[in-house]
Short mmCIF file of C-alpha atoms and ligand atoms in Angstrom, two decimals:
data_model
loop_
_atom_site.label_atom_id
_atom_site.label_comp_id
_atom_site.label_asym_id
_atom_site.label_seq_id
_atom_site.Cartn_x
_atom_site.Cartn_y
_atom_site.Cartn_z
CA MET A 40 194.81 137.19 84.92
CA HIS A 41 193.73 139.51 87.62
CA PRO A 42 195.91 141.30 88.92
CA THR A 43 194.11 142.63 92.32
CA VAL A 44 192.07 141.20 94.69
CA VAL A 45 188.86 142.21 94.31
CA MET A 46 186.52 143.33 98.12
CA SER A 47 183.46 144.28 98.80
CA ASN A 48 182.35 144.75 102.53
CA HIS A 49 178.54 145.68 100.69
CA VAL A 50 177.73 142.47 99.68
CA HIS A 51 180.79 140.76 101.49
CA VAL A 52 182.86 139.08 99.36
CA TYR A 53 186.77 138.69 98.50
CA VAL A 54 187.91 137.26 95.83
CA SER A 55 191.40 136.94 93.81
CA GLN A 56 192.61 135.07 91.07
CA ALA A 57 195.64 131.88 91.40
CA HIS A 58 198.32 131.53 89.37
CA LYS A 59 196.09 128.67 87.37
CA GLY A 60 193.79 130.94 87.15
CA GLU A 61 191.75 129.78 89.27
CA LEU A 62 189.72 132.16 91.90
CA VAL A 63 189.79 132.20 95.68
CA MET A 64 187.30 133.55 97.53
CA GLY A 65 186.17 134.14 101.04
CA ALA A 66 183.66 135.95 103.52
CA GLY A 67 182.04 135.56 106.91
CA VAL A 68 181.98 133.75 110.03
CA ASP A 69 179.65 131.05 111.48
CA SER A 70 178.31 133.17 114.26
CA TYR A 71 179.28 130.25 117.37
CA ASN A 72 182.01 128.53 118.71
CA GLY A 73 183.18 125.50 116.69
CA TYR A 74 186.16 123.69 115.40
CA GLY A 75 184.63 122.16 112.80
CA GLN A 76 186.32 123.61 109.81
CA ARG A 77 183.76 122.72 107.29
CA GLY A 78 182.28 125.94 106.48
CA SER A 79 178.71 126.70 106.81
CA PHE A 80 176.34 125.99 103.83
CA HIS A 81 174.34 128.97 103.98
CA LEU A 82 177.44 131.01 104.39
CA ILE A 83 178.79 130.01 101.07
CA GLU A 84 175.65 130.30 99.33
CA ARG A 85 176.19 133.97 101.10
CA GLN A 86 179.40 134.40 99.66
CA MET A 87 178.90 132.64 96.17
CA ALA A 88 175.78 135.38 95.41
CA ALA A 89 178.05 138.54 97.02
CA ALA A 90 180.58 137.04 93.77
CA LEU A 91 177.77 137.19 91.72
CA GLU A 92 176.73 140.25 92.50
CA LEU A 93 179.98 142.44 91.54
CA PHE A 94 180.53 139.89 88.20
CA PRO A 95 178.01 137.83 86.47
CA VAL A 96 180.02 136.22 84.47
CA PHE A 97 181.16 134.24 87.29
CA ALA A 98 178.19 132.08 86.87
CA ARG A 99 179.77 129.72 84.40
CA ALA A 100 182.93 129.05 86.45
CA HIS A 101 182.42 125.64 88.89
CA VAL A 102 183.15 125.23 92.84
CA LEU A 103 186.14 122.68 93.11
CA ARG A 104 186.72 122.78 97.02
CA THR A 105 185.56 124.59 99.65
CA TRP A 106 187.50 125.58 103.03
CA GLY A 107 186.79 126.28 106.30
CA GLY A 108 189.10 126.94 109.42
CA ILE A 109 189.21 128.47 112.54
CA VAL A 110 188.92 132.22 113.88
CA ASP A 111 190.22 133.34 116.62
CA VAL A 112 187.35 135.90 117.73
CA THR A 113 188.02 138.24 120.64
CA PRO A 114 184.66 140.18 122.51
CA ASP A 115 185.99 143.29 120.81
CA ALA A 116 186.86 142.05 117.89
CA SER A 117 190.71 143.25 117.76
CA PRO A 118 193.39 141.55 117.99
CA ILE A 119 195.84 141.36 121.55
CA ILE A 120 199.17 141.27 121.59
CA GLY A 121 201.68 141.68 124.58
CA PRO A 122 202.91 140.51 127.82
CA THR A 123 200.98 138.95 129.86
CA PRO A 124 200.36 138.82 134.32
CA VAL A 125 202.01 135.12 133.53
CA GLY A 126 206.09 136.36 133.10
CA ASN A 127 207.12 135.74 129.56
CA LEU A 128 203.74 134.16 127.77
CA PHE A 129 202.92 136.74 125.19
CA LEU A 130 200.40 137.00 123.43
CA ASN A 131 198.99 137.20 119.68
CA CYS A 132 196.20 135.95 118.66
CA GLY A 133 192.83 137.11 117.56
CA TRP A 134 193.25 138.33 114.58
CA GLY A 135 190.36 136.76 113.00
CA THR A 136 190.34 136.68 109.47
CA GLY A 137 192.48 139.15 108.82
CA GLY A 138 196.20 137.94 109.83
CA PHE A 139 198.14 137.27 107.23
CA LYS A 140 197.61 140.86 106.09
CA ALA A 141 199.04 141.88 109.60
CA THR A 142 201.89 140.01 110.10
CA PRO A 143 204.94 142.54 109.45
CA ALA A 144 203.17 145.19 111.54
CA SER A 145 202.46 142.28 113.86
CA GLY A 146 205.86 140.97 114.30
CA TRP A 147 207.71 143.95 114.80
CA VAL A 148 205.09 144.89 117.86
CA TYR A 149 205.14 141.82 118.57
CA ALA A 150 208.63 141.19 118.66
CA HIS A 151 209.17 144.29 120.91
CA ALA A 152 207.20 143.15 123.47
CA ILE A 153 209.33 139.38 123.72
CA ALA A 154 212.81 141.72 123.97
CA THR A 155 212.14 144.48 126.43
CA GLY A 156 208.61 142.83 128.44
CA GLU A 157 206.59 145.74 127.62
CA PRO A 158 204.14 146.81 125.13
CA HIS A 159 205.05 148.21 122.09
CA PRO A 160 203.92 152.05 122.15
CA LEU A 161 202.26 151.11 119.21
CA ALA A 162 200.21 148.27 120.23
CA GLU A 163 199.57 149.76 123.87
CA ALA A 164 196.57 149.89 123.36
CA PHE A 165 196.17 146.05 122.15
CA THR A 166 197.40 144.71 125.11
CA LEU A 167 194.92 142.10 127.20
CA GLU A 168 193.97 144.98 129.88
CA ARG A 169 191.48 146.70 127.96
CA PHE A 170 188.97 143.29 129.30
CA THR A 171 190.11 144.86 133.12
CA THR A 172 190.02 148.76 132.50
CA GLY A 173 187.72 148.45 130.20
CA ALA A 174 189.26 150.49 127.38
CA LEU A 175 187.82 148.39 124.76
CA ILE A 176 188.68 148.70 120.89
CA ASP A 177 185.01 149.37 119.22
CA GLU A 178 185.83 149.53 115.80
CA HIS A 179 184.02 146.42 114.80
CA GLY A 180 183.82 147.40 110.72
CA ALA A 181 187.34 148.66 111.12
CA ALA A 182 188.92 145.89 112.71
CA ALA A 183 190.57 143.24 111.56
CA VAL A 184 187.81 140.36 111.55
CA ALA A 185 185.80 142.75 109.04
CA HIS A 186 188.48 142.78 106.10
CA MET B 117 135.25 178.63 86.29
CA THR B 118 136.26 177.17 89.56
CA ARG B 119 137.57 173.67 89.31
CA ARG B 120 136.08 171.35 91.86
CA GLU B 121 139.02 168.92 93.13
CA PRO B 122 138.93 166.22 95.18
CA ALA B 123 138.33 166.81 99.02
CA VAL B 124 141.61 165.57 100.99
CA THR B 125 140.81 162.82 103.17
CA ALA B 126 143.14 160.40 104.70
CA ASP B 127 141.63 157.99 102.50
CA THR B 128 142.78 160.31 99.44
CA LEU B 129 146.11 160.68 101.04
CA ARG B 130 147.53 157.10 102.06
CA ARG B 131 149.44 155.26 100.79
CA SER B 132 150.28 150.72 100.97
CA PRO B 133 153.74 150.34 100.46
CA LEU B 134 152.77 148.14 97.23
CA GLY B 135 149.82 150.40 96.01
CA HIS B 136 151.82 151.65 93.02
CA LEU B 137 152.27 147.94 91.79
CA ALA B 138 148.52 146.61 91.78
CA ALA B 139 148.98 146.60 87.96
CA VAL B 140 151.71 144.79 87.72
CA PHE B 141 150.69 142.17 90.06
CA ALA B 142 147.64 141.70 87.90
CA GLU B 143 149.52 141.19 85.15
CA HIS B 144 151.14 139.03 86.37
CA SER B 145 148.48 136.39 87.83
CA THR B 146 147.64 135.56 84.63
CA PRO B 147 149.10 133.38 81.70
CA ALA B 148 152.21 135.38 79.48
CA GLU B 149 151.20 137.52 76.29
CA PRO B 150 152.74 134.58 73.13
CA SER B 151 155.37 136.34 71.92
CA PRO B 152 154.61 138.82 69.00
CA ALA B 153 154.98 136.83 65.87
CA GLY B 154 157.94 136.38 63.61
CA GLU B 155 160.08 135.55 67.46
CA PRO B 156 160.88 132.47 67.65
CA SER B 157 159.15 131.15 71.00
CA ARG B 158 158.39 128.34 72.91
CA ALA B 159 155.10 129.56 73.17
CA ALA B 160 154.42 129.89 69.25
CA GLU B 161 155.03 126.92 68.51
CA PRO B 162 152.13 124.38 67.04
CA SER B 163 152.12 121.91 68.82
CA ARG B 164 152.22 124.50 72.63
CA ALA B 165 149.88 126.87 70.77
CA ALA B 166 146.66 124.44 71.84
CA GLU B 167 147.59 125.22 75.59
CA PRO B 168 146.40 128.03 76.95
CA SER B 169 144.46 126.69 79.63
CA ILE B 170 147.58 124.81 80.95
CA ALA B 171 149.14 128.09 81.72
CA ALA B 172 146.51 129.26 83.45
CA GLU B 173 146.14 126.38 85.25
CA ARG B 174 149.76 126.60 86.35
CA CYS B 175 149.34 130.78 87.23
CA ALA B 176 149.83 131.99 90.40
CA ARG B 177 148.44 135.00 91.33
CA LEU B 178 149.79 138.03 93.17
CA ARG B 179 147.85 140.47 95.18
CA GLU B 180 147.79 143.45 97.89
CA VAL B 181 145.78 142.87 100.05
CA PRO B 182 146.34 146.59 102.22
CA PHE B 183 145.66 148.10 105.39
CA LEU B 184 144.58 145.36 107.49
CA ALA B 185 143.85 146.28 110.97
CA GLN B 186 146.43 144.68 112.71
CA LEU B 187 147.26 144.72 116.79
CA ASP B 188 149.77 142.91 118.86
CA LEU B 189 148.66 141.76 121.83
CA GLN B 190 150.50 140.46 125.06
CA LEU B 191 149.08 138.64 127.89
CA GLU B 192 149.47 135.45 130.34
CA PRO B 193 148.17 132.77 128.39
CA GLY B 194 144.97 130.66 131.02
CA GLY B 195 144.54 133.46 133.14
CA PRO B 196 141.49 136.23 133.60
CA ALA B 197 142.03 138.35 131.32
CA ALA B 198 143.07 135.53 128.71
CA GLN B 199 139.62 134.37 129.14
CA ARG B 200 138.20 137.60 129.29
CA ILE B 201 139.05 138.15 126.14
CA ALA B 202 138.06 134.53 124.67
CA ALA B 203 134.71 135.44 126.23
CA ALA B 204 134.77 138.92 123.56
CA LEU B 205 135.94 137.78 120.84
CA GLY B 206 133.68 134.33 121.09
CA THR B 207 137.01 132.26 120.89
CA PRO B 208 139.59 131.68 123.14
CA LEU B 209 143.39 132.23 122.93
CA PRO B 210 145.07 129.91 120.56
CA THR B 211 147.85 128.41 122.48
CA ALA B 212 149.60 125.59 120.07
CA PRO B 213 152.07 126.92 118.30
CA ASN B 214 152.61 128.55 115.68
CA SER B 215 148.55 128.32 114.57
CA VAL B 216 145.50 130.30 114.43
CA ALA B 217 141.63 131.02 115.92
CA GLU B 218 139.24 132.77 113.35
CA ALA B 219 136.66 134.99 115.22
CA GLY B 220 134.45 136.63 112.74
CA GLU B 221 135.77 138.68 110.22
CA LEU B 222 138.95 138.28 112.78
CA ARG B 223 141.78 136.79 112.33
CA VAL B 224 144.07 135.58 115.60
CA LEU B 225 147.36 134.41 114.91
CA TRP B 226 149.42 132.83 117.35
CA LEU B 227 153.44 134.60 117.17
CA GLY B 228 155.00 133.46 121.21
CA PRO B 229 153.50 132.23 124.27
CA GLN B 230 152.09 134.74 125.26
CA GLU B 231 151.59 137.21 121.85
CA TRP B 232 149.15 136.82 119.36
CA LEU B 233 148.54 139.44 116.65
CA VAL B 234 144.65 140.07 115.86
CA ILE B 235 144.31 140.71 112.18
CA GLY B 236 141.13 142.16 111.58
CA PRO B 237 139.82 144.14 107.92
CA ASP B 238 140.48 148.16 107.02
CA GLY B 239 139.26 150.85 109.61
CA SER B 240 138.60 147.97 112.16
CA ALA B 241 141.25 148.36 114.57
CA PRO B 242 140.20 151.26 116.68
CA ALA B 243 137.10 149.14 118.36
CA THR B 244 138.67 146.27 118.32
CA ALA B 245 142.09 147.27 120.53
CA ALA B 246 139.01 148.95 122.88
CA LEU B 247 137.48 145.84 123.51
CA LEU B 248 140.70 144.12 123.51
CA SER B 249 142.25 147.16 126.08
CA ALA B 250 138.79 146.77 127.90
CA ALA B 251 138.81 143.03 128.47
CA LEU B 252 142.80 143.14 129.40
CA ARG B 253 141.50 145.03 132.83
CA GLY B 254 144.72 146.43 133.87
CA GLU B 255 145.85 143.32 134.03
CA PRO B 256 150.24 142.61 132.92
CA GLY B 257 150.11 142.22 129.41
CA SER B 258 149.49 145.10 125.88
CA VAL B 259 147.53 146.25 123.32
CA VAL B 260 149.14 147.65 120.29
CA ASP B 261 148.00 148.99 117.11
CA VAL B 262 151.11 147.48 114.46
CA SER B 263 149.00 148.15 111.70
CA ALA B 264 151.53 150.25 110.01
CA ASN B 265 154.44 147.81 110.59
CA ARG B 266 153.85 145.65 107.90
CA THR B 267 151.03 145.07 104.49
CA THR B 268 150.06 141.99 103.55
CA LEU B 269 150.77 140.21 100.00
CA GLU B 270 148.26 137.40 98.65
CA LEU B 271 149.50 134.25 96.77
CA SER B 272 147.27 131.78 95.69
CA GLY B 273 146.77 128.78 92.71
CA ARG B 274 147.92 125.77 92.01
CA THR B 275 151.45 125.96 92.15
CA ALA B 276 151.46 128.47 95.14
CA ARG B 277 153.10 126.17 97.02
CA GLU B 278 155.98 125.51 94.99
CA VAL B 279 156.83 129.14 94.38
CA LEU B 280 157.28 129.82 98.45
CA ALA B 281 159.08 127.02 98.33
CA LYS B 282 161.91 128.75 95.88
CA GLY B 283 162.95 130.64 99.43
CA CYS B 284 160.96 129.50 102.63
CA ALA B 285 162.98 126.14 104.18
CA LEU B 286 159.34 125.53 105.70
CA ASP B 287 157.13 122.44 104.60
CA LEU B 288 154.59 124.10 103.31
CA HIS B 289 153.28 120.15 102.22
CA PRO B 290 149.12 119.79 103.07
CA ARG B 291 150.52 116.74 105.27
CA ALA B 292 152.62 119.43 107.12
CA PHE B 293 150.86 122.84 106.52
CA GLY B 294 147.52 123.30 105.98
CA PRO B 295 144.23 126.17 106.57
CA GLY B 296 145.04 127.50 110.13
CA ASP B 297 148.57 127.39 109.99
CA CYS B 298 150.54 130.37 110.72
CA ALA B 299 154.80 131.15 110.72
CA GLN B 300 157.40 132.94 111.60
CA THR B 301 159.81 132.49 109.06
CA LEU B 302 162.21 133.89 106.44
CA LEU B 303 161.17 134.28 102.27
CA SER B 304 163.69 135.04 100.62
CA THR B 305 165.85 135.98 103.81
CA VAL B 306 162.49 138.41 105.03
CA HIS B 307 160.90 138.60 108.04
CA VAL B 308 157.22 137.08 107.17
CA ILE B 309 153.84 135.87 108.71
CA LEU B 310 152.51 132.99 107.21
CA ASP B 311 149.44 132.90 107.26
CA GLN B 312 147.10 130.19 105.25
CA ILE B 313 143.84 130.56 104.70
CA ASP B 314 141.69 128.60 102.42
CA ARG B 315 142.81 125.41 100.60
CA THR B 316 140.40 124.42 98.29
CA ASP B 317 140.70 122.76 94.52
CA ALA B 318 142.38 125.62 93.00
CA GLY B 319 144.62 125.37 95.09
CA PRO B 320 145.67 127.54 98.58
CA THR B 321 146.31 130.89 99.50
CA TYR B 322 148.83 131.55 101.52
CA ARG B 323 149.16 135.58 103.39
CA LEU B 324 153.09 137.34 103.70
CA LEU B 325 153.19 139.93 105.72
CA VAL B 326 155.51 141.37 105.37
CA ARG B 327 157.47 144.98 106.56
CA GLY B 328 156.77 148.01 104.38
CA SER B 329 160.49 148.40 103.82
CA PHE B 330 160.88 144.82 102.36
CA ALA B 331 157.65 144.86 100.44
CA GLN B 332 159.18 146.26 97.42
CA TYR B 333 162.03 143.32 97.15
CA LEU B 334 160.00 140.54 98.30
CA SER B 335 157.18 141.10 95.94
CA ASP B 336 160.22 142.12 93.45
CA TRP B 337 161.55 138.06 94.09
CA LEU B 338 157.91 136.55 94.13
CA LEU B 339 157.42 137.82 90.41
CA ASP B 340 160.39 135.85 89.63
CA ALA B 341 159.64 133.32 91.32
CA MET B 342 156.13 133.04 89.74
CA GLU B 343 157.18 133.80 85.86
CA GLU B 344 157.74 130.36 84.58
CA TYR B 345 153.78 129.12 86.18
CA ARG B 346 152.62 131.78 83.14
CA HIS B 347 154.62 130.07 80.56
CA PRO B 348 153.12 126.30 79.85
CA PRO B 349 155.51 123.23 81.21
CA LEU B 350 159.09 122.14 79.61
CA THR B 351 158.77 118.78 78.52
CA PRO B 352 161.42 117.25 77.00
CA MET C 295 173.08 124.63 108.58
CA LEU C 296 172.84 124.25 111.82
CA LEU C 297 168.87 122.30 112.24
CA ILE C 298 167.48 123.62 115.80
CA ALA C 299 164.33 122.50 117.56
CA CYS C 300 162.51 126.16 118.98
CA PRO C 301 161.12 124.55 121.89
CA TRP C 302 157.63 126.36 120.88
CA CYS C 303 158.12 125.76 116.93
CA GLY C 304 160.03 122.83 116.85
CA GLU C 305 163.14 122.29 113.46
CA ARG C 306 163.37 125.77 112.18
CA GLU C 307 166.97 125.67 109.79
CA GLU C 308 169.91 127.72 111.39
CA LEU C 309 168.91 131.19 109.47
CA GLU C 310 166.43 132.04 111.92
CA PHE C 311 168.21 131.81 114.59
CA HIS C 312 170.35 134.20 116.25
CA TYR C 313 173.14 132.85 119.16
CA GLY C 314 173.72 134.43 122.51
CA GLY C 315 177.38 132.25 123.58
CA GLN C 316 177.32 130.60 127.11
CA ALA C 317 174.96 129.84 128.82
CA HIS C 318 173.92 129.87 131.96
CA VAL C 319 176.70 132.78 133.33
CA ALA C 320 174.82 134.23 136.02
CA HIS C 321 174.97 137.63 136.47
CA PRO C 322 177.71 138.93 139.70
CA ALA C 323 174.96 139.35 143.10
CA GLU C 324 177.14 142.86 144.17
CA PRO C 325 179.05 144.81 140.61
CA GLU C 326 179.39 147.06 143.45
CA GLY C 327 181.30 144.58 145.55
CA LEU C 328 183.47 143.39 142.22
CA SER C 329 187.11 143.70 141.82
CA ASP C 330 187.84 145.53 138.07
CA SER C 331 189.44 141.93 136.61
CA GLN C 332 186.20 140.13 138.55
CA TRP C 333 183.85 142.32 136.44
CA GLY C 334 186.56 142.06 133.85
CA GLU C 335 185.87 138.31 133.86
CA TYR C 336 181.94 137.89 133.82
CA LEU C 337 181.52 140.32 130.92
CA PHE C 338 183.95 138.67 128.88
CA VAL C 339 185.58 135.79 129.34
CA ARG C 340 184.17 132.47 128.63
CA ASP C 341 184.47 128.62 128.71
CA ASN C 342 185.20 127.18 124.85
CA PRO C 343 185.77 123.53 124.49
CA LYS C 344 185.80 121.42 122.10
CA GLY C 345 183.34 119.17 122.81
CA PRO C 346 179.09 120.16 124.11
CA PHE C 347 178.66 123.50 125.19
CA ALA C 348 175.35 125.05 126.76
CA GLU C 349 174.23 128.26 124.99
CA ARG C 350 171.75 130.62 124.69
CA TRP C 351 170.12 130.82 121.22
CA SER C 352 166.87 133.36 120.62
CA HIS C 353 164.45 132.34 117.91
CA SER C 354 164.97 135.45 115.97
CA ALA C 355 163.06 135.51 112.45
CA GLY C 356 160.28 133.35 114.48
CA CYS C 357 159.03 133.58 117.40
CA ARG C 358 161.72 135.95 119.34
CA ARG C 359 162.14 133.50 122.07
CA TRP C 360 165.66 132.90 124.20
CA PHE C 361 165.90 129.06 124.76
CA ASN C 362 169.23 127.26 125.48
CA VAL C 363 170.81 124.13 123.54
CA VAL C 364 173.62 121.94 124.56
CA ARG C 365 175.99 121.48 121.09
CA HIS C 366 178.50 119.56 120.10
CA THR C 367 181.58 122.13 118.92
CA VAL C 368 183.69 119.77 117.03
CA THR C 369 180.36 117.71 115.37
CA HIS C 370 177.84 120.43 115.65
CA GLU C 371 175.48 117.78 116.86
CA ILE C 372 172.33 119.34 119.12
CA LEU C 373 172.56 117.32 122.32
CA ALA C 374 169.73 119.41 124.24
CA VAL C 375 166.99 121.69 123.42
CA TYR C 376 165.58 123.12 127.27
CA PRO C 377 164.27 126.07 128.47
CA ALA C 378 165.86 129.34 129.81
CA GLY C 379 166.18 129.26 133.50
CA GLN C 380 166.24 125.34 134.36
CA PRO C 381 169.92 123.22 135.27
CA LYS C 382 172.20 122.64 132.43
CA PRO C 383 171.34 118.89 131.67
CA VAL C 384 174.00 116.23 132.04
CA ILE C 385 175.32 115.22 129.23
CA LEU C 386 176.97 111.56 128.75
CA PRO C 387 180.36 111.31 127.09
C1 FAD D 76 189.18 131.00 106.29
C2 FAD D 76 190.58 131.49 106.73
C3 FAD D 76 190.29 132.42 105.42
C4 FAD D 76 191.84 133.61 106.49
N1 FAD D 76 192.02 134.82 105.24
C5 FAD D 76 192.68 135.38 106.33
C6 FAD D 76 192.50 137.24 104.93
O1 FAD D 76 192.07 136.39 103.67
N2 FAD D 76 193.97 137.93 105.43
C7 FAD D 76 194.97 137.77 106.39
O2 FAD D 76 195.14 138.33 106.22
N3 FAD D 76 194.18 136.30 107.80
C8 FAD D 76 193.76 135.97 106.96
N4 FAD D 76 192.92 134.19 108.03
C9 FAD D 76 193.56 134.76 109.52
C10 FAD D 76 194.93 134.10 109.37
O3 FAD D 76 195.44 133.07 108.38
C11 FAD D 76 195.55 133.95 111.10
O4 FAD D 76 195.32 134.78 111.62
C12 FAD D 76 196.65 133.89 110.97
O5 FAD D 76 196.95 133.03 110.26
C13 FAD D 76 196.91 133.64 112.27
O6 FAD D 76 199.13 133.45 112.19
P1 FAD D 76 199.18 132.71 113.61
O7 FAD D 76 200.96 132.22 113.23
O8 FAD D 76 198.77 133.87 114.73
O9 FAD D 76 198.55 131.24 114.25
P2 FAD D 76 198.64 129.83 113.59
O10 FAD D 76 198.50 130.57 111.69
O11 FAD D 76 197.21 129.53 113.55
O12 FAD D 76 200.18 129.17 113.43
C14 FAD D 76 200.19 128.35 114.86
C15 FAD D 76 200.70 127.55 115.34
O13 FAD D 76 200.80 126.78 116.31
C16 FAD D 76 200.83 125.57 115.71
N5 FAD D 76 200.51 125.17 116.78
C17 FAD D 76 199.00 124.75 117.98
N6 FAD D 76 199.69 124.14 119.49
C18 FAD D 76 200.75 124.07 119.76
C19 FAD D 76 201.89 123.39 120.38
N7 FAD D 76 201.19 122.94 121.91
N8 FAD D 76 202.86 123.06 120.39
C20 FAD D 76 203.07 123.36 119.01
N9 FAD D 76 202.47 124.04 118.11
C21 FAD D 76 201.74 124.65 118.00
C22 FAD D 76 199.74 124.80 114.88
O14 FAD D 76 200.32 123.81 114.20
C23 FAD D 76 199.77 126.49 114.10
O15 FAD D 76 200.88 126.45 113.05
C24 FAD D 76 192.10 133.60 107.25
C25 FAD D 76 192.23 132.26 108.91
C26 FAD D 76 190.53 131.92 107.81
C27 FAD D 76 190.73 130.77 109.56
ZN1 ZN D 77 160.04 129.70 117.86
#
């Protein structure tokens, strides 16, 4: 049983092994808006090719199932977290495909925003306001959606 | 004693992106040699030994056609400049998408509603550029020498279309694509301009114009895709 | 994999195209008269309907021309293809 998650931004795939031995792999995002939740064939094909590049032995494995979800991506690919101009409406969204792993930190700073009505100092740069001020977090490569 | 060095000219210095692969292309364009005696091999089996001609017929052929002149021409079709250029070339600019017009040694490929690629033999770029620029005569448009952008691979033979089908989504069956057709598309993820220049009993001949930095990758891919046709077919 | 009919080249696979987001977002006539939030609205705020959506595509690996498409964002069905600059076709539900 493989003990870690392996991820490669170079060939673009991430893979981990479930307790029953199955491999779970993920990768790209469709370039267009969609609610289909199917996953495009060419993205799946590219992801398989990337996995084989890392682990040629995976060529012997069979695809059991594929799954796609809805990925919420913001214009600068970073999450939006904090209060909004609407009273008592708070946002914690735009996590792309990185929202699980960020949960401890995002929960912490989001709770602060809800309790105080002010963004947590760690998350100040991540409020909705940046799309008015222009202070975008221009780190697409490092952002949550890119793993 | 003085050694006589060959004269250094632009011709002796210039290198095409795939010049170093000429011998490899030639080798892969012939049927594979049967494996040396002693090693188990399908080709060496008695029942197969009499079939080398099948492999020769199946074999696709690949070569580089280096240094073709390529001029990117942009202008408004149907205008006076287009008419002057048609007169200068001796053929109208093709306006049907993805079609080719021939003008003597030149091939004029449709690249877009206001864009063409004029392909000519090695060395013809300056004269053709002068001809086109003169015909453009200051009207909106441009003539740009893009010869160094791409090199050209020529793939031919009865199985050439099958080779392309492994990495190209276009329908290249003769009912859909033939001499006089061209396309800008992807071949194994690489941007190519595909130009079918011929179709004979010996199969189609395609030219693939590919950017220099992608040429080695595309050649590797093509050689791999061609490999199975160097051997007799597998029959159960 | 979408099969998109380029107005010039005909049907080609999605891989040959580049997505350009929502169509018919007009550049403000007088940008200098806008507040920061109005300008931000123009730059960043887009529709995101579940259903027919008019959007821009470019045939980037082909003839490199931009054009508009109405695509259903759930079924991915392409309901219309039309040149950039033309009004959005009326799509019946
Ligand atoms: C294919 C895919 C792969 C991913 N892979 C990773 C990964 O490897 N690592 C990682 O860190 N992240 C990954 N993510 C991202 C992660 O799943 C999300 O960022 C995270 O789940 C978002 O959590 P959330 O609680 O903000 O929203 P959600 O989990 O979307 O929860 C929102 C909830 O609100 C409910 N809801 C919606 N409307 C209403 C309503 N009107 N009333 C009541 N309830 C409502 C919904 O039913 C839902 O349960 C992936 C996402 C996808 C789609
Ligand atoms: Zn096109």
